[in-house]
mmCIF file of C-alpha atoms in Angstrom:
data_model
loop_
_atom_site.group_PDB
_atom_site.id
_atom_site.type_symbol
_atom_site.label_atom_id
_atom_site.label_comp_id
_atom_site.label_asym_id
_atom_site.label_seq_id
_atom_site.Cartn_x
_atom_site.Cartn_y
_atom_site.Cartn_z
ATOM 1 C CA MET A 131 -38.883 -51.642 -68.095
ATOM 2 C CA ASP A 132 -40.043 -52.611 -71.572
ATOM 3 C CA PRO A 133 -39.723 -56.430 -71.804
ATOM 4 C CA ARG A 134 -38.829 -56.108 -75.483
ATOM 5 C CA GLY A 135 -35.475 -54.658 -74.470
ATOM 6 C CA ASP A 136 -34.112 -58.177 -73.975
ATOM 7 C CA LEU A 137 -34.036 -58.887 -77.700
ATOM 8 C CA LEU A 138 -32.296 -62.232 -77.615
ATOM 9 C CA GLY A 139 -33.247 -63.701 -74.266
ATOM 10 C CA TYR A 140 -35.811 -66.403 -73.588
ATOM 11 C CA GLY A 141 -37.393 -64.109 -71.018
ATOM 12 C CA PHE A 142 -38.197 -61.754 -73.885
ATOM 13 C CA MET A 143 -39.784 -64.588 -75.851
ATOM 14 C CA ARG A 144 -41.978 -65.550 -72.880
ATOM 15 C CA LYS A 145 -43.202 -62.010 -72.302
ATOM 16 C CA ILE A 146 -43.871 -61.196 -75.931
ATOM 17 C CA PHE A 147 -45.498 -64.473 -76.911
ATOM 18 C CA ALA A 148 -47.328 -65.341 -73.702
ATOM 19 C CA GLY A 149 -48.127 -62.099 -71.948
ATOM 20 C CA VAL A 150 -48.393 -64.051 -68.689
ATOM 21 C CA SER A 151 -46.734 -67.130 -67.242
ATOM 22 C CA ARG A 152 -48.722 -70.270 -66.677
ATOM 23 C CA ALA A 153 -49.527 -70.536 -62.975
ATOM 24 C CA PRO A 154 -49.432 -73.900 -61.204
ATOM 25 C CA PRO A 155 -52.887 -75.495 -60.902
ATOM 26 C CA ASP A 156 -53.211 -74.676 -57.193
ATOM 27 C CA ARG A 157 -52.695 -70.985 -57.941
ATOM 28 C CA LEU A 158 -55.322 -70.884 -60.626
ATOM 29 C CA GLY A 159 -58.102 -71.584 -58.148
ATOM 30 C CA VAL A 160 -61.475 -73.007 -59.098
ATOM 31 C CA PRO A 161 -61.854 -73.557 -62.869
ATOM 32 C CA GLY A 162 -63.794 -70.681 -64.361
ATOM 33 C CA ALA A 163 -62.316 -68.021 -62.074
ATOM 34 C CA SER A 164 -62.392 -64.584 -63.689
ATOM 35 C CA ARG A 165 -58.652 -63.820 -63.694
ATOM 36 C CA GLU A 166 -57.623 -61.953 -66.852
ATOM 37 C CA LEU A 167 -55.088 -63.574 -69.158
ATOM 38 C CA GLY A 168 -53.866 -61.156 -71.798
ATOM 39 C CA GLY A 169 -56.762 -59.093 -73.169
ATOM 40 C CA ARG A 170 -60.180 -60.730 -73.265
ATOM 41 C CA GLY A 171 -58.810 -64.231 -72.716
ATOM 42 C CA ARG A 172 -60.251 -65.582 -69.451
ATOM 43 C CA LEU A 173 -59.859 -68.821 -67.569
ATOM 44 C CA ALA A 174 -62.699 -71.128 -68.551
ATOM 45 C CA GLY A 175 -64.149 -73.936 -66.471
ATOM 46 C CA SER A 176 -65.711 -75.698 -69.467
ATOM 47 C CA TRP A 177 -64.583 -75.862 -73.074
ATOM 48 C CA ASN A 178 -66.807 -74.480 -75.821
ATOM 49 C CA ALA A 179 -65.648 -76.210 -79.025
ATOM 50 C CA LEU A 180 -67.369 -75.495 -82.326
ATOM 51 C CA VAL A 181 -66.273 -78.909 -83.645
ATOM 52 C CA PRO A 182 -66.910 -81.459 -80.864
ATOM 53 C CA GLU A 183 -64.537 -84.130 -82.173
ATOM 54 C CA ALA A 184 -60.785 -83.604 -81.880
ATOM 55 C CA TRP A 185 -58.791 -83.805 -85.117
ATOM 56 C CA LEU A 186 -55.025 -83.529 -85.473
ATOM 57 C CA LEU A 187 -53.863 -81.873 -88.679
ATOM 58 C CA THR A 188 -50.872 -83.873 -89.900
ATOM 59 C CA PRO A 189 -48.800 -83.585 -93.102
ATOM 60 C CA GLY A 190 -49.962 -85.927 -95.839
ATOM 61 C CA SER A 191 -52.756 -86.417 -98.337
ATOM 62 C CA GLY A 192 -56.232 -87.553 -97.354
ATOM 63 C CA ALA A 193 -59.790 -87.693 -98.629
ATOM 64 C CA VAL A 194 -59.961 -83.923 -98.041
ATOM 65 C CA GLU A 195 -56.779 -81.891 -98.058
ATOM 66 C CA HIS A 196 -56.071 -78.886 -95.887
ATOM 67 C CA VAL A 197 -52.965 -76.688 -95.847
ATOM 68 C CA ILE A 198 -50.437 -75.690 -93.203
ATOM 69 C CA GLY A 199 -48.823 -72.405 -94.216
ATOM 70 C CA GLY A 200 -49.250 -71.297 -97.819
ATOM 71 C CA SER A 201 -50.355 -67.914 -99.137
ATOM 72 C CA HIS A 202 -53.673 -66.142 -99.627
ATOM 73 C CA ASP A 203 -55.128 -63.483 -101.916
ATOM 74 C CA CYS A 204 -57.423 -61.762 -99.421
ATOM 75 C CA ALA A 205 -57.282 -58.032 -100.113
ATOM 76 C CA GLY A 206 -58.298 -57.319 -96.519
ATOM 77 C CA GLY A 207 -55.698 -59.699 -95.121
ATOM 78 C CA TRP A 208 -53.014 -57.031 -94.867
ATOM 79 C CA CYS A 209 -51.149 -56.485 -91.606
ATOM 80 C CA PRO A 210 -51.940 -52.982 -90.280
ATOM 81 C CA ASN A 211 -48.437 -52.663 -88.792
ATOM 82 C CA CYS A 212 -46.034 -54.444 -91.161
ATOM 83 C CA ASP A 213 -47.231 -53.306 -94.614
ATOM 84 C CA ARG A 214 -47.221 -56.908 -95.824
ATOM 85 C CA PRO A 215 -49.809 -59.688 -96.037
ATOM 86 C CA LEU A 216 -50.923 -61.403 -92.877
ATOM 87 C CA MET A 217 -49.352 -64.829 -92.544
ATOM 88 C CA GLN A 218 -51.594 -67.763 -93.392
ATOM 89 C CA LEU A 219 -50.977 -70.393 -90.737
ATOM 90 C CA MET A 220 -53.651 -72.819 -91.863
ATOM 91 C CA ALA A 221 -56.305 -73.137 -94.578
ATOM 92 C CA LEU A 222 -59.223 -75.449 -93.852
ATOM 93 C CA ASP A 223 -61.338 -76.931 -96.636
ATOM 94 C CA LEU A 224 -64.886 -76.700 -95.309
ATOM 95 C CA SER A 225 -66.045 -79.509 -97.595
ATOM 96 C CA ASP A 226 -64.497 -81.877 -95.053
ATOM 97 C CA PRO A 227 -67.385 -83.653 -93.233
ATOM 98 C CA ALA A 228 -65.444 -83.198 -89.983
ATOM 99 C CA LEU A 229 -66.078 -79.455 -90.326
ATOM 100 C CA ALA A 230 -69.836 -79.669 -90.888
ATOM 101 C CA ALA A 231 -70.433 -77.448 -87.849
ATOM 102 C CA VAL A 232 -68.348 -74.616 -89.326
ATOM 103 C CA VAL A 233 -70.422 -72.262 -91.471
ATOM 104 C CA ALA A 234 -68.555 -69.507 -93.306
ATOM 105 C CA PRO A 235 -69.133 -67.387 -96.440
ATOM 106 C CA ASP A 236 -66.204 -69.004 -98.273
ATOM 107 C CA PRO A 237 -65.413 -72.690 -98.903
ATOM 108 C CA VAL A 238 -61.912 -72.250 -97.474
ATOM 109 C CA LEU A 239 -61.450 -70.916 -93.957
ATOM 110 C CA ARG A 240 -58.114 -69.142 -93.682
ATOM 111 C CA LEU A 241 -56.471 -68.806 -90.271
ATOM 112 C CA LEU A 242 -54.400 -65.624 -90.490
ATOM 113 C CA PHE A 243 -51.960 -64.007 -88.092
ATOM 114 C CA CYS A 244 -48.784 -61.935 -87.806
ATOM 115 C CA HIS A 245 -45.958 -62.958 -85.485
ATOM 116 C CA ARG A 246 -43.838 -59.870 -86.193
ATOM 117 C CA CYS A 247 -45.784 -57.064 -84.534
ATOM 118 C CA GLY A 248 -48.519 -56.005 -82.128
ATOM 119 C CA VAL A 249 -50.999 -58.378 -83.767
ATOM 120 C CA ALA A 250 -49.269 -61.109 -81.745
ATOM 121 C CA TRP A 251 -49.429 -59.239 -78.440
ATOM 122 C CA SER A 252 -53.174 -58.623 -78.176
ATOM 123 C CA PRO A 253 -56.347 -60.490 -79.155
ATOM 124 C CA PHE A 254 -56.729 -60.284 -82.930
ATOM 125 C CA PHE A 255 -60.095 -60.325 -84.719
ATOM 126 C CA TYR A 256 -61.136 -60.440 -88.360
ATOM 127 C CA ALA A 257 -64.488 -60.873 -90.093
ATOM 128 C CA LEU A 258 -64.979 -63.550 -92.737
ATOM 129 C CA LEU A 259 -66.304 -62.324 -96.087
ATOM 130 C CA PRO A 260 -66.903 -64.089 -99.420
ATOM 131 C CA GLY A 261 -63.384 -64.519 -100.789
ATOM 132 C CA ASP A 262 -61.932 -62.002 -98.374
ATOM 133 C CA VAL A 263 -61.503 -60.934 -94.747
ATOM 134 C CA ARG A 264 -61.787 -57.626 -92.897
ATOM 135 C CA ILE A 265 -59.664 -56.843 -89.848
ATOM 136 C CA VAL A 266 -61.891 -55.737 -86.986
ATOM 137 C CA GLU A 267 -59.426 -55.325 -84.137
ATOM 138 C CA ALA A 268 -55.653 -55.702 -83.864
ATOM 139 C CA GLY A 269 -52.798 -54.615 -81.644
ATOM 140 C CA ARG A 270 -51.146 -51.552 -83.154
ATOM 141 C CA GLU A 271 -47.459 -51.845 -82.338
ATOM 142 C CA PRO A 272 -44.769 -51.758 -85.047
ATOM 143 C CA PRO A 273 -42.831 -54.832 -86.154
ATOM 144 C CA MET A 274 -39.455 -55.770 -84.747
ATOM 145 C CA ASP A 275 -36.822 -56.780 -87.283
ATOM 146 C CA GLU A 276 -35.435 -59.501 -85.032
ATOM 147 C CA MET A 277 -38.769 -61.175 -84.514
ATOM 148 C CA PRO A 278 -39.460 -63.985 -84.900
ATOM 149 C CA TYR A 279 -36.060 -64.502 -86.597
ATOM 150 C CA ASP A 280 -33.814 -63.051 -89.322
ATOM 151 C CA ASP A 281 -34.966 -63.298 -92.953
ATOM 152 C CA TYR A 282 -38.514 -63.999 -91.871
ATOM 153 C CA PRO A 283 -40.550 -64.905 -94.978
ATOM 154 C CA VAL A 284 -43.688 -63.245 -96.271
ATOM 155 C CA CYS A 285 -45.314 -66.688 -96.403
ATOM 156 C CA PHE A 286 -44.350 -70.309 -95.861
ATOM 157 C CA PRO A 287 -44.484 -72.948 -98.598
ATOM 158 C CA PRO A 288 -47.804 -74.815 -98.382
ATOM 159 C CA LEU A 289 -47.769 -78.162 -96.655
ATOM 160 C CA VAL A 290 -50.660 -80.437 -97.623
ATOM 161 C CA ALA A 291 -52.233 -81.998 -94.538
ATOM 162 C CA SER A 292 -55.226 -84.064 -93.520
ATOM 163 C CA PHE A 293 -57.183 -84.870 -90.383
ATOM 164 C CA VAL A 294 -56.322 -87.773 -88.103
ATOM 165 C CA PRO A 295 -58.652 -88.380 -85.140
ATOM 166 C CA LEU A 296 -57.152 -87.767 -81.712
ATOM 167 C CA PRO A 297 -57.565 -90.986 -79.698
ATOM 168 C CA ALA A 298 -60.175 -90.640 -76.958
ATOM 169 C CA VAL A 299 -57.697 -91.639 -74.258
ATOM 170 C CA HIS A 300 -55.316 -88.902 -75.420
ATOM 171 C CA GLN A 301 -58.133 -86.358 -75.381
ATOM 172 C CA GLU A 302 -58.948 -87.321 -71.811
ATOM 173 C CA VAL A 303 -55.325 -86.853 -70.753
ATOM 174 C CA ILE A 304 -55.204 -83.409 -72.412
ATOM 175 C CA VAL A 305 -58.441 -82.348 -70.675
ATOM 176 C CA ARG A 306 -56.964 -83.366 -67.322
ATOM 177 C CA LEU A 307 -53.713 -81.524 -68.042
ATOM 178 C CA ASN A 308 -55.571 -78.342 -68.978
ATOM 179 C CA SER A 309 -57.787 -78.466 -65.894
ATOM 180 C CA GLY A 310 -54.860 -79.067 -63.533
ATOM 181 C CA ALA A 311 -56.163 -82.500 -62.487
ATOM 182 C CA LEU A 312 -53.026 -84.084 -63.959
ATOM 183 C CA ASP A 313 -49.454 -82.822 -63.796
ATOM 184 C CA GLU A 314 -47.049 -83.117 -66.720
ATOM 185 C CA ALA A 315 -44.567 -84.861 -64.428
ATOM 186 C CA ASP A 316 -47.022 -87.736 -63.972
ATOM 187 C CA LEU A 317 -47.262 -88.590 -67.675
ATOM 188 C CA PRO A 318 -45.803 -91.921 -68.788
ATOM 189 C CA ARG A 319 -43.024 -91.602 -71.348
ATOM 190 C CA GLU A 320 -45.238 -92.679 -74.260
ATOM 191 C CA LEU A 321 -47.559 -89.720 -73.566
ATOM 192 C CA PHE A 322 -44.896 -87.015 -73.145
ATOM 193 C CA HIS A 323 -45.920 -85.475 -76.466
ATOM 194 C CA LEU A 324 -49.380 -84.614 -75.136
ATOM 195 C CA ASP A 325 -48.087 -81.660 -73.107
ATOM 196 C CA GLU A 326 -46.741 -79.958 -76.237
ATOM 197 C CA PRO A 327 -48.673 -77.883 -78.787
ATOM 198 C CA GLN A 328 -50.042 -79.733 -81.801
ATOM 199 C CA HIS A 329 -52.040 -78.618 -84.830
ATOM 200 C CA GLN A 330 -55.583 -79.460 -83.752
ATOM 201 C CA VAL A 331 -59.075 -78.607 -84.947
ATOM 202 C CA GLY A 332 -62.013 -79.205 -82.619
ATOM 203 C CA GLY A 333 -62.112 -80.989 -79.299
ATOM 204 C CA GLU A 334 -59.829 -79.564 -76.621
ATOM 205 C CA PRO A 335 -56.164 -79.063 -77.499
ATOM 206 C CA TYR A 336 -53.312 -78.918 -75.020
ATOM 207 C CA LEU A 337 -53.292 -75.266 -73.948
ATOM 208 C CA MET A 338 -50.052 -73.614 -72.900
ATOM 209 C CA GLN A 339 -51.830 -71.229 -70.508
ATOM 210 C CA GLY A 340 -54.695 -73.496 -69.493
ATOM 211 C CA ARG A 341 -58.323 -73.061 -70.519
ATOM 212 C CA GLU A 342 -59.331 -69.588 -71.644
ATOM 213 C CA GLU A 343 -62.321 -67.916 -73.194
ATOM 214 C CA LEU A 344 -62.286 -65.159 -75.779
ATOM 215 C CA ASP A 345 -65.200 -62.753 -76.143
ATOM 216 C CA CYS A 346 -66.267 -61.621 -79.595
ATOM 217 C CA CYS A 347 -65.182 -58.038 -80.230
ATOM 218 C CA ALA A 348 -68.567 -57.294 -81.834
ATOM 219 C CA CYS A 349 -71.277 -58.934 -79.717
ATOM 220 C CA ARG A 350 -69.130 -59.484 -76.587
ATOM 221 C CA ARG A 351 -70.316 -63.071 -76.171
ATOM 222 C CA PRO A 352 -67.922 -65.986 -75.614
ATOM 223 C CA MET A 353 -66.616 -67.378 -78.897
ATOM 224 C CA HIS A 354 -66.333 -71.078 -79.817
ATOM 225 C CA PHE A 355 -62.923 -72.718 -79.935
ATOM 226 C CA LEU A 356 -62.003 -73.517 -83.534
ATOM 227 C CA ALA A 357 -58.356 -74.578 -83.848
ATOM 228 C CA ALA A 358 -54.921 -74.491 -82.281
ATOM 229 C CA VAL A 359 -51.867 -73.947 -84.469
ATOM 230 C CA ALA A 360 -48.481 -75.168 -83.278
ATOM 231 C CA ASP A 361 -45.094 -73.965 -84.543
ATOM 232 C CA ASN A 362 -44.148 -76.708 -87.006
ATOM 233 C CA CYS A 363 -44.563 -76.035 -90.717
ATOM 234 C CA SER A 364 -42.759 -76.622 -94.029
ATOM 235 C CA ASP A 365 -39.826 -74.470 -92.867
ATOM 236 C CA PRO A 366 -37.547 -76.333 -90.402
ATOM 237 C CA ARG A 367 -37.314 -73.123 -88.360
ATOM 238 C CA GLY A 368 -41.057 -73.196 -87.772
ATOM 239 C CA PHE A 369 -43.448 -70.267 -87.715
ATOM 240 C CA THR A 370 -41.557 -68.647 -84.819
ATOM 241 C CA SER A 371 -38.547 -70.899 -84.091
ATOM 242 C CA ASN A 372 -40.108 -71.704 -80.710
ATOM 243 C CA GLU A 373 -41.830 -75.098 -80.453
ATOM 244 C CA TYR A 374 -43.803 -73.969 -77.406
ATOM 245 C CA VAL A 375 -45.654 -71.185 -79.206
ATOM 246 C CA GLN A 376 -49.263 -71.756 -80.202
ATOM 247 C CA VAL A 377 -51.978 -69.596 -81.730
ATOM 248 C CA ILE A 378 -55.483 -70.411 -80.544
ATOM 249 C CA TYR A 379 -58.366 -69.573 -82.882
ATOM 250 C CA PHE A 380 -61.959 -68.958 -81.855
ATOM 251 C CA MET A 381 -65.044 -68.204 -83.925
ATOM 252 C CA CYS A 382 -68.243 -66.284 -83.302
ATOM 253 C CA THR A 383 -70.867 -67.994 -85.439
ATOM 254 C CA ALA A 384 -73.363 -65.146 -84.978
ATOM 255 C CA CYS A 385 -70.984 -62.451 -86.248
ATOM 256 C CA THR A 386 -68.830 -64.674 -88.506
ATOM 257 C CA ILE A 387 -65.722 -63.308 -86.790
ATOM 258 C CA VAL A 388 -62.520 -65.214 -86.071
ATOM 259 C CA GLY A 389 -60.460 -64.317 -83.001
ATOM 260 C CA ALA A 390 -56.895 -65.380 -82.230
ATOM 261 C CA ILE A 391 -54.587 -65.222 -79.234
ATOM 262 C CA GLN A 392 -50.955 -66.291 -79.068
ATOM 263 C CA ARG A 393 -49.604 -68.170 -76.082
ATOM 264 C CA CYS A 394 -46.369 -69.866 -75.100
ATOM 265 C CA ASP A 395 -44.607 -71.342 -72.092
#
């Protein structure tokens, strides 16, 4: 049965957004096992971050300003299924010293996606070009009017944001949660928020489906983790109206390709 038949149920949301359910740590086996997780995403024993330090992207001005949401003018950033622009989830100003490891042909790195159609249901890849992008690979299933919610906008009003370092102790807790060494039930109340998606660049974010790798669609080598985008934005409904949805972005530095997978729990 097509899981999209349950248009309003939470079961439908899980199947569309996650593809698979998160297995308990003892069912995942040894970290690095080669079980497939939705396309080329694979369980990963170690974490390959392009930016070693972990930065939370939080609303507010800073020395360098980034954007959550907003619009773009990339001619190639057009959804192949929806006949509308891809959604900009985040725009990163590469002049930020925290992003020194990120080399791209444009001074602003735009993290694009579409939550309405097959782009969200398969690994999505696009090449970075000077002032533009080119879609390399995308799921080709038509949009659903009900998804993510009624009156879904073409873009979200930009929310100025800046980097705040993730405390080292919080990063350690997240690493242990992702690896299965620590269970969410064991977290003290003041750390409950660490088992929820957050906007994060670099380091290792909390991952709804545990550690995964994504292979570049061009060279087939493992990509570097770049950023994780949570659901909160300038619209109180969020990007998808589901606070447990996250989009995980990877980058192949050799091919200058960005890859994205959507996960939820």
